[in-house]
Coordinates of C-alpha atoms and ligand atoms in Angstrom, one line a residue:
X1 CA 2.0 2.1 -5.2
X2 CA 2.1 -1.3 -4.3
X3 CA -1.1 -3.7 -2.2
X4 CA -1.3 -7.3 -1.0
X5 CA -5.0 -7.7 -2.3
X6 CA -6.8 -11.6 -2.0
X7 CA -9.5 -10.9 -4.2
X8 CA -11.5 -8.8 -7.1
X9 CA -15.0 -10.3 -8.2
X10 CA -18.2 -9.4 -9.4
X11 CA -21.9 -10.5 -7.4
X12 CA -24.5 -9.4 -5.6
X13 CA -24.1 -7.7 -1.9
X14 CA -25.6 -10.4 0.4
X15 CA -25.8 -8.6 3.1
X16 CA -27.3 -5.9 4.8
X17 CA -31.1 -6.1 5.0
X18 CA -32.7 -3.9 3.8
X19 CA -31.7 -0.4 6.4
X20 CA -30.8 3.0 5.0
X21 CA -27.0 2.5 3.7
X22 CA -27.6 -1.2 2.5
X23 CA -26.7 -2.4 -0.8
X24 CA -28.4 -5.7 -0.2
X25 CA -29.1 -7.7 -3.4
X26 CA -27.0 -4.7 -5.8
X27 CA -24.7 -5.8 -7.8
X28 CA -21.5 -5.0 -7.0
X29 CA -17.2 -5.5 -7.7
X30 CA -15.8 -6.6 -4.7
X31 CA -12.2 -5.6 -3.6
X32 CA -11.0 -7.8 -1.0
X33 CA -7.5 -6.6 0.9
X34 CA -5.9 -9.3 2.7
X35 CA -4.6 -8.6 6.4
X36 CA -6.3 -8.1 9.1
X37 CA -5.7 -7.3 12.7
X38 CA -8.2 -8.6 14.3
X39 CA -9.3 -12.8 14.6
X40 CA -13.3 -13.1 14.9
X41 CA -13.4 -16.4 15.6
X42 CA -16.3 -17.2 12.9
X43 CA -14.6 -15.2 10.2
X44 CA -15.4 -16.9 6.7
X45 CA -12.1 -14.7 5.0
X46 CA -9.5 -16.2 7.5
X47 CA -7.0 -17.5 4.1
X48 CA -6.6 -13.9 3.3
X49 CA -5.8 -12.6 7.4
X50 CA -2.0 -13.3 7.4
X51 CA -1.2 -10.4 4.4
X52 CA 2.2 -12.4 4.4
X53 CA 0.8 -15.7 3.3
X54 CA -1.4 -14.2 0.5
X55 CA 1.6 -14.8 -1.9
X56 CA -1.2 -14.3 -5.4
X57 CA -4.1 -12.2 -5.3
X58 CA -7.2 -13.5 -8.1
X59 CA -9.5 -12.3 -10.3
X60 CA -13.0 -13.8 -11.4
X61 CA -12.7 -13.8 -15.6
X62 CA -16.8 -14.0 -15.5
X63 CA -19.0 -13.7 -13.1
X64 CA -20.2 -16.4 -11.3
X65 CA -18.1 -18.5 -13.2
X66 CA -15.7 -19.3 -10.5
X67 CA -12.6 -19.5 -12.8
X68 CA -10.0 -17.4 -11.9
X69 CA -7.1 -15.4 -13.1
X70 CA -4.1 -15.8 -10.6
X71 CA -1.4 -12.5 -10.1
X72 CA 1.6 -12.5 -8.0
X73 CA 1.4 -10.2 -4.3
X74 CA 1.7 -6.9 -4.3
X75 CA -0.3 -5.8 -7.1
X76 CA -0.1 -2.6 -8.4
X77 CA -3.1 -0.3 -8.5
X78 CA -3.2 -0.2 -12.3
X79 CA -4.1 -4.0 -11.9
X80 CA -6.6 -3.7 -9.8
X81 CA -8.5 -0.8 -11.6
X82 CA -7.9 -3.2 -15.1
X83 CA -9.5 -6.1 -13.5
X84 CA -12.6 -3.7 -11.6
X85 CA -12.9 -2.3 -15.6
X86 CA -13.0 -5.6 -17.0
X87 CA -15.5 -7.3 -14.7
X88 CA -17.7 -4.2 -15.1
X89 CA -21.0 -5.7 -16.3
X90 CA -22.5 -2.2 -16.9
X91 CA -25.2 -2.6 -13.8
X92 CA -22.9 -2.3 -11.0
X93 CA -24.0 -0.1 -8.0
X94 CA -20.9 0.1 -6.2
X95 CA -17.6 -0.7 -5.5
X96 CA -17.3 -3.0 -2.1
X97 CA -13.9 -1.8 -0.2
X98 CA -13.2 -5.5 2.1
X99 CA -11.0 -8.0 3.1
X100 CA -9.9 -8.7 5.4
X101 CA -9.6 -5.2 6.8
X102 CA -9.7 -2.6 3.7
X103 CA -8.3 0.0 5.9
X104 CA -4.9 -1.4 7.4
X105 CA -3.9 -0.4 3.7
X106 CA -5.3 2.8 3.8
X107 CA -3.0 4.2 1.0
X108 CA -4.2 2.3 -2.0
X109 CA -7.2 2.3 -0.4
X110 CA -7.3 6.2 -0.6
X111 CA -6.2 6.0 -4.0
X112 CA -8.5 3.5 -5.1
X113 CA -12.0 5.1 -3.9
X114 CA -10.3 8.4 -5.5
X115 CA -10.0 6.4 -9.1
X116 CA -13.1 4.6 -9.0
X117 CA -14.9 7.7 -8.0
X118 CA -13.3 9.9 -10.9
X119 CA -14.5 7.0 -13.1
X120 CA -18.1 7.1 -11.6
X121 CA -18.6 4.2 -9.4
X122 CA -19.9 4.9 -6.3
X123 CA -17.8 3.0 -3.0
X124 CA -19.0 1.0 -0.5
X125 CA -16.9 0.5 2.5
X126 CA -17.3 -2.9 4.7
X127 CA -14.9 -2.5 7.5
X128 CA -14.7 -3.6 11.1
X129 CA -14.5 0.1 12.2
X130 CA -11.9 -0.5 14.6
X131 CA -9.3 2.3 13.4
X132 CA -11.4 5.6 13.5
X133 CA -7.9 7.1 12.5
X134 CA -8.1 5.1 9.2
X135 CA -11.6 5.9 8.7
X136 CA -10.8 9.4 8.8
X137 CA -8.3 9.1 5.7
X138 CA -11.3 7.8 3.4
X139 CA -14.6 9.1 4.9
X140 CA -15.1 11.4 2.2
X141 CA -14.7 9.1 -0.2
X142 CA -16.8 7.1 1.0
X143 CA -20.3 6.7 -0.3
X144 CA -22.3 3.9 1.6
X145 CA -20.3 1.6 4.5
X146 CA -21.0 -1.0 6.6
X147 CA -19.2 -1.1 10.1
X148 CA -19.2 -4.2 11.9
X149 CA -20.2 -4.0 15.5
X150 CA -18.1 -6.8 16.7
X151 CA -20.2 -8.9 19.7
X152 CA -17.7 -10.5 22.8
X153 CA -19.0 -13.8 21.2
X154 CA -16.4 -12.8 17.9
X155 CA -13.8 -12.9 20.5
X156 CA -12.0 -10.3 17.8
X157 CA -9.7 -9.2 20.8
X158 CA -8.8 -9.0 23.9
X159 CA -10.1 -5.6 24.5
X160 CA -13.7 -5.9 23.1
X161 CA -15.3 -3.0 25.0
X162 CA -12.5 -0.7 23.3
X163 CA -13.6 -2.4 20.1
X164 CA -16.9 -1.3 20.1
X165 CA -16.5 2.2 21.2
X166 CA -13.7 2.6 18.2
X167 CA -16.3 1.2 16.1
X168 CA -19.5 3.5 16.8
X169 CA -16.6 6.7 16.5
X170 CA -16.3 5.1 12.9
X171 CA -19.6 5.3 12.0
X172 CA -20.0 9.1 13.6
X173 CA -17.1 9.7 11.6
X174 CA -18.4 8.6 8.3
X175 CA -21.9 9.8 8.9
X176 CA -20.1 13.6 9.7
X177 CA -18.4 12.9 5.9
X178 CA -22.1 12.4 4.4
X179 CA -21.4 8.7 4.0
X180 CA -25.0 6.4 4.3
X181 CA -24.0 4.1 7.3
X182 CA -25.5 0.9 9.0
X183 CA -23.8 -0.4 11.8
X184 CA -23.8 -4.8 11.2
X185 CA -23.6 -7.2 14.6
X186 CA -23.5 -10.6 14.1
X187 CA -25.2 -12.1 16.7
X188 CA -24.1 -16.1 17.7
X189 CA -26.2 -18.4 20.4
X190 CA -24.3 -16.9 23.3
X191 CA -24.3 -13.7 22.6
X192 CA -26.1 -11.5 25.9
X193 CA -28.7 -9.9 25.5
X194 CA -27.6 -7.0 28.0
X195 CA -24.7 -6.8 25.1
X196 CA -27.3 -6.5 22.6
X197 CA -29.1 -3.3 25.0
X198 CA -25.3 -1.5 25.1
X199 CA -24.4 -1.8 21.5
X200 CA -28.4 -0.3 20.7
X201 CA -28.0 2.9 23.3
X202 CA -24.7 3.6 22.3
X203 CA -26.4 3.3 18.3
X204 CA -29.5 5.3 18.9
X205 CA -29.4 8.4 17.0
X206 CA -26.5 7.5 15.0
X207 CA -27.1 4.3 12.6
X208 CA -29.8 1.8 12.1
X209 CA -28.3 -1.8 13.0
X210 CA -28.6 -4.7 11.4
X211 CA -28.6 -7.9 12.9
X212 CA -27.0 -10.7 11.1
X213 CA -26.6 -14.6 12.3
X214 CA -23.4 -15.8 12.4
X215 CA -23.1 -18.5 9.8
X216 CA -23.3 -21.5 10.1
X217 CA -26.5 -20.5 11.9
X218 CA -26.4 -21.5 15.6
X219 CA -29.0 -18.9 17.5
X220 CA -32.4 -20.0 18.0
X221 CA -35.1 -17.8 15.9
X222 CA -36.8 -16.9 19.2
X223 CA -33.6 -15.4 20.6
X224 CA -32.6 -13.7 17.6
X225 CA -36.5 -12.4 17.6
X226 CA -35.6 -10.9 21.3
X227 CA -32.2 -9.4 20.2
X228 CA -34.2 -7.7 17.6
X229 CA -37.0 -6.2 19.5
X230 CA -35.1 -5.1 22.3
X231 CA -32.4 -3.6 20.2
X232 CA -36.0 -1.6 18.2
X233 CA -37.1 -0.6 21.8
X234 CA -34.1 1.2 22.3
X235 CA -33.1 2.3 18.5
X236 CA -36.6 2.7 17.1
X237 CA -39.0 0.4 15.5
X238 CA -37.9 1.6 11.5
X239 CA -34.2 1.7 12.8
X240 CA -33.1 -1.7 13.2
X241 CA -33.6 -4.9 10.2
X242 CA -32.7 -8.7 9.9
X243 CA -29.8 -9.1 7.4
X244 CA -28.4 -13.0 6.4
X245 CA -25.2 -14.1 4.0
X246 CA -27.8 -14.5 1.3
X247 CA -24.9 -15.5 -1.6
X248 CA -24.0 -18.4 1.2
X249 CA -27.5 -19.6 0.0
X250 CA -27.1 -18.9 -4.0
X251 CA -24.1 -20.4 -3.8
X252 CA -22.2 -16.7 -5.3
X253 CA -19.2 -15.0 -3.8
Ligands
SAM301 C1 -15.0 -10.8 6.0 S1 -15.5 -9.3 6.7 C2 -14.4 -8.2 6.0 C3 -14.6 -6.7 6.4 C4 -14.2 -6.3 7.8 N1 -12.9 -6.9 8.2 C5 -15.3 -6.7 8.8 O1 -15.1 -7.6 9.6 O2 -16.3 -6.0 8.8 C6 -17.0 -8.9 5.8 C7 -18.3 -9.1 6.5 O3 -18.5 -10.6 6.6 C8 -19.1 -10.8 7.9 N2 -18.8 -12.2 8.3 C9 -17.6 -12.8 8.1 N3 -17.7 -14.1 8.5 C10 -19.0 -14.3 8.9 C11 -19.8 -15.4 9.3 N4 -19.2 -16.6 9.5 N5 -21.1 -15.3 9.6 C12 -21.7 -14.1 9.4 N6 -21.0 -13.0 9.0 C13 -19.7 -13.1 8.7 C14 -18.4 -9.8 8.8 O4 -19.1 -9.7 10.0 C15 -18.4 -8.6 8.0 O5 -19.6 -7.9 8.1
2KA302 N1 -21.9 -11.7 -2.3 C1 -21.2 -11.2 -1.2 N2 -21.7 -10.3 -0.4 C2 -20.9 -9.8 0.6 N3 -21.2 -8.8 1.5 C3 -20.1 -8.7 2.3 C4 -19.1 -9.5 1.9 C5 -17.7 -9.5 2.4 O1 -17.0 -10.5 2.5 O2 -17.3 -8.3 2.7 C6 -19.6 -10.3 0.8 C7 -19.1 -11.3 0.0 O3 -18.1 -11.9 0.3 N4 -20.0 -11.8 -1.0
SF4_303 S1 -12.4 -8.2 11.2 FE1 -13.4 -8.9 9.4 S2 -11.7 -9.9 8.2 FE2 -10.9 -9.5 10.2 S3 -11.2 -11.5 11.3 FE3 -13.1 -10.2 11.7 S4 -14.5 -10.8 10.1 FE4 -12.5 -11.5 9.4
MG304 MG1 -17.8 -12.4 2.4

């Protein structure tokens, strides 16, 4: 079986705060699948969207080293498990299934999770939620995920409304399947705050929500402070948390 992948390193999650489901500040093996189908407009993967143009895929020979090994597109999945194995620093939490959107190649996605789970990693799914379908194939394989709630400010599509209400199914679906799930909206300086009050009653009850600033920061700290309490008076005080692209700041993967 045959992937276009971008990317396979070892770091720390960055993200995530610290709500039920996160892996914030774990170490972790990143997979990164190229293609996606959607086009947030702040999206800090955008080389690895067009599967077509990822002609090589790399892998991190150390951590944090940022030298790379450099393999021709499509891999096989016996590459990708050898270079998970080799950057296996012994104190890994999880495996982080992203991208790009890990679930357009749902296949060797499946079969991944299924390897790495007979070998006794845990998986971490980051996804943008939007193919409940997809989900479905790898919800019980999954062990923690993150699913992006995408804000009209990602301007990820056309149909943003549709987006969302694919997204939350995704997260019902995975919770169903035992998997610990926090929903993640990254929040800009126009996002609306009567966006912020639908995305937190259609959450309630389901996920906590973390609220993350898209980076390069441009919302003010007192309108991310109101996004966050009114998304708590809706969700529950415990239920919603702050989370930042913390290796932006340690300069990690
Ligand atoms: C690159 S995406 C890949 C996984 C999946 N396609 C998704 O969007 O959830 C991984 C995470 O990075 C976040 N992200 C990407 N670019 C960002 C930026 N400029 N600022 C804040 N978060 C960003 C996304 O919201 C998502 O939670
Ligand atoms: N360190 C680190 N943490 C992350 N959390 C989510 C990431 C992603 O791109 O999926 C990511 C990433 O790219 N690097
Ligand atoms: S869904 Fe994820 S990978 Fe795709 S454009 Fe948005 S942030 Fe980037
Ligand atoms: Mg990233």
């Amino acid at each position: 079986m045959k992937l276009i992948m971008a990317e396979v390193f070892n770091s720390w999650q960055g993200e995530g705060g610290s709500v039920e489901g996160s892996a914030f500040g774990r170490r972790q093996i990143f997979v990164r699948f190229a293609g996606c189908d959607l086009n947030c407009i702040w999206c800090d993967s955008r080389e690895f969207i067009d599967a077509y143009k990822v002609l090589h895929w790399r892998y991190e020979v150390e951590p944090f080293t940022g030298k790379f090994k450099y393999k021709p597109n499509p891999a096989s999945l016996d590459e990708i498990v050898d270079a998970i194995l080799w950057l296996d620093t012994g104190d890994i939490h999880s495996i982080s299934y992203t991208g790009g959107e890990p679930t357009l190649q749902v296949r060797p996605l499946k079969a991944l999770m299924e390897g790495m789970n007979e070998l006794g990693f845990s998986n971490f799914l980051e996804t943008h939620g939007g193919l409940p379908e997809l989900i479905k194939e790898v919800a019980h394989l999954t062990d923690y995920a993150s699913v992006d709630i995408k804000d009209e400010t990602a301007k990820a599509t056309e149909d943003w409304k549709s987006l969302v209400l694919h997204e939350i199914e995704s997260i019902r679906i995975l919770k169903d399947a035992g998997a610990k799930t926090y929903a993640k909206l990254v929040v800009t300086k126009d996002t609306k705050i009567e966006n912020v009050r639908w995305y937190a009653s259609l959450l309630k009850g389901l996920a906590p929500l973390v609220i993350q600033p898209r980076e390069p920061i441009d919302i003010s700290q007192p309108k991310l402070m109101e996004f966050y309490r009114e998304a708590a008076l809706i969700m529950g005080r415990k239920n919603v948390g702050l989370s930042f692209q913390v290796h932006k700041y340690l300069n990690v993967l």
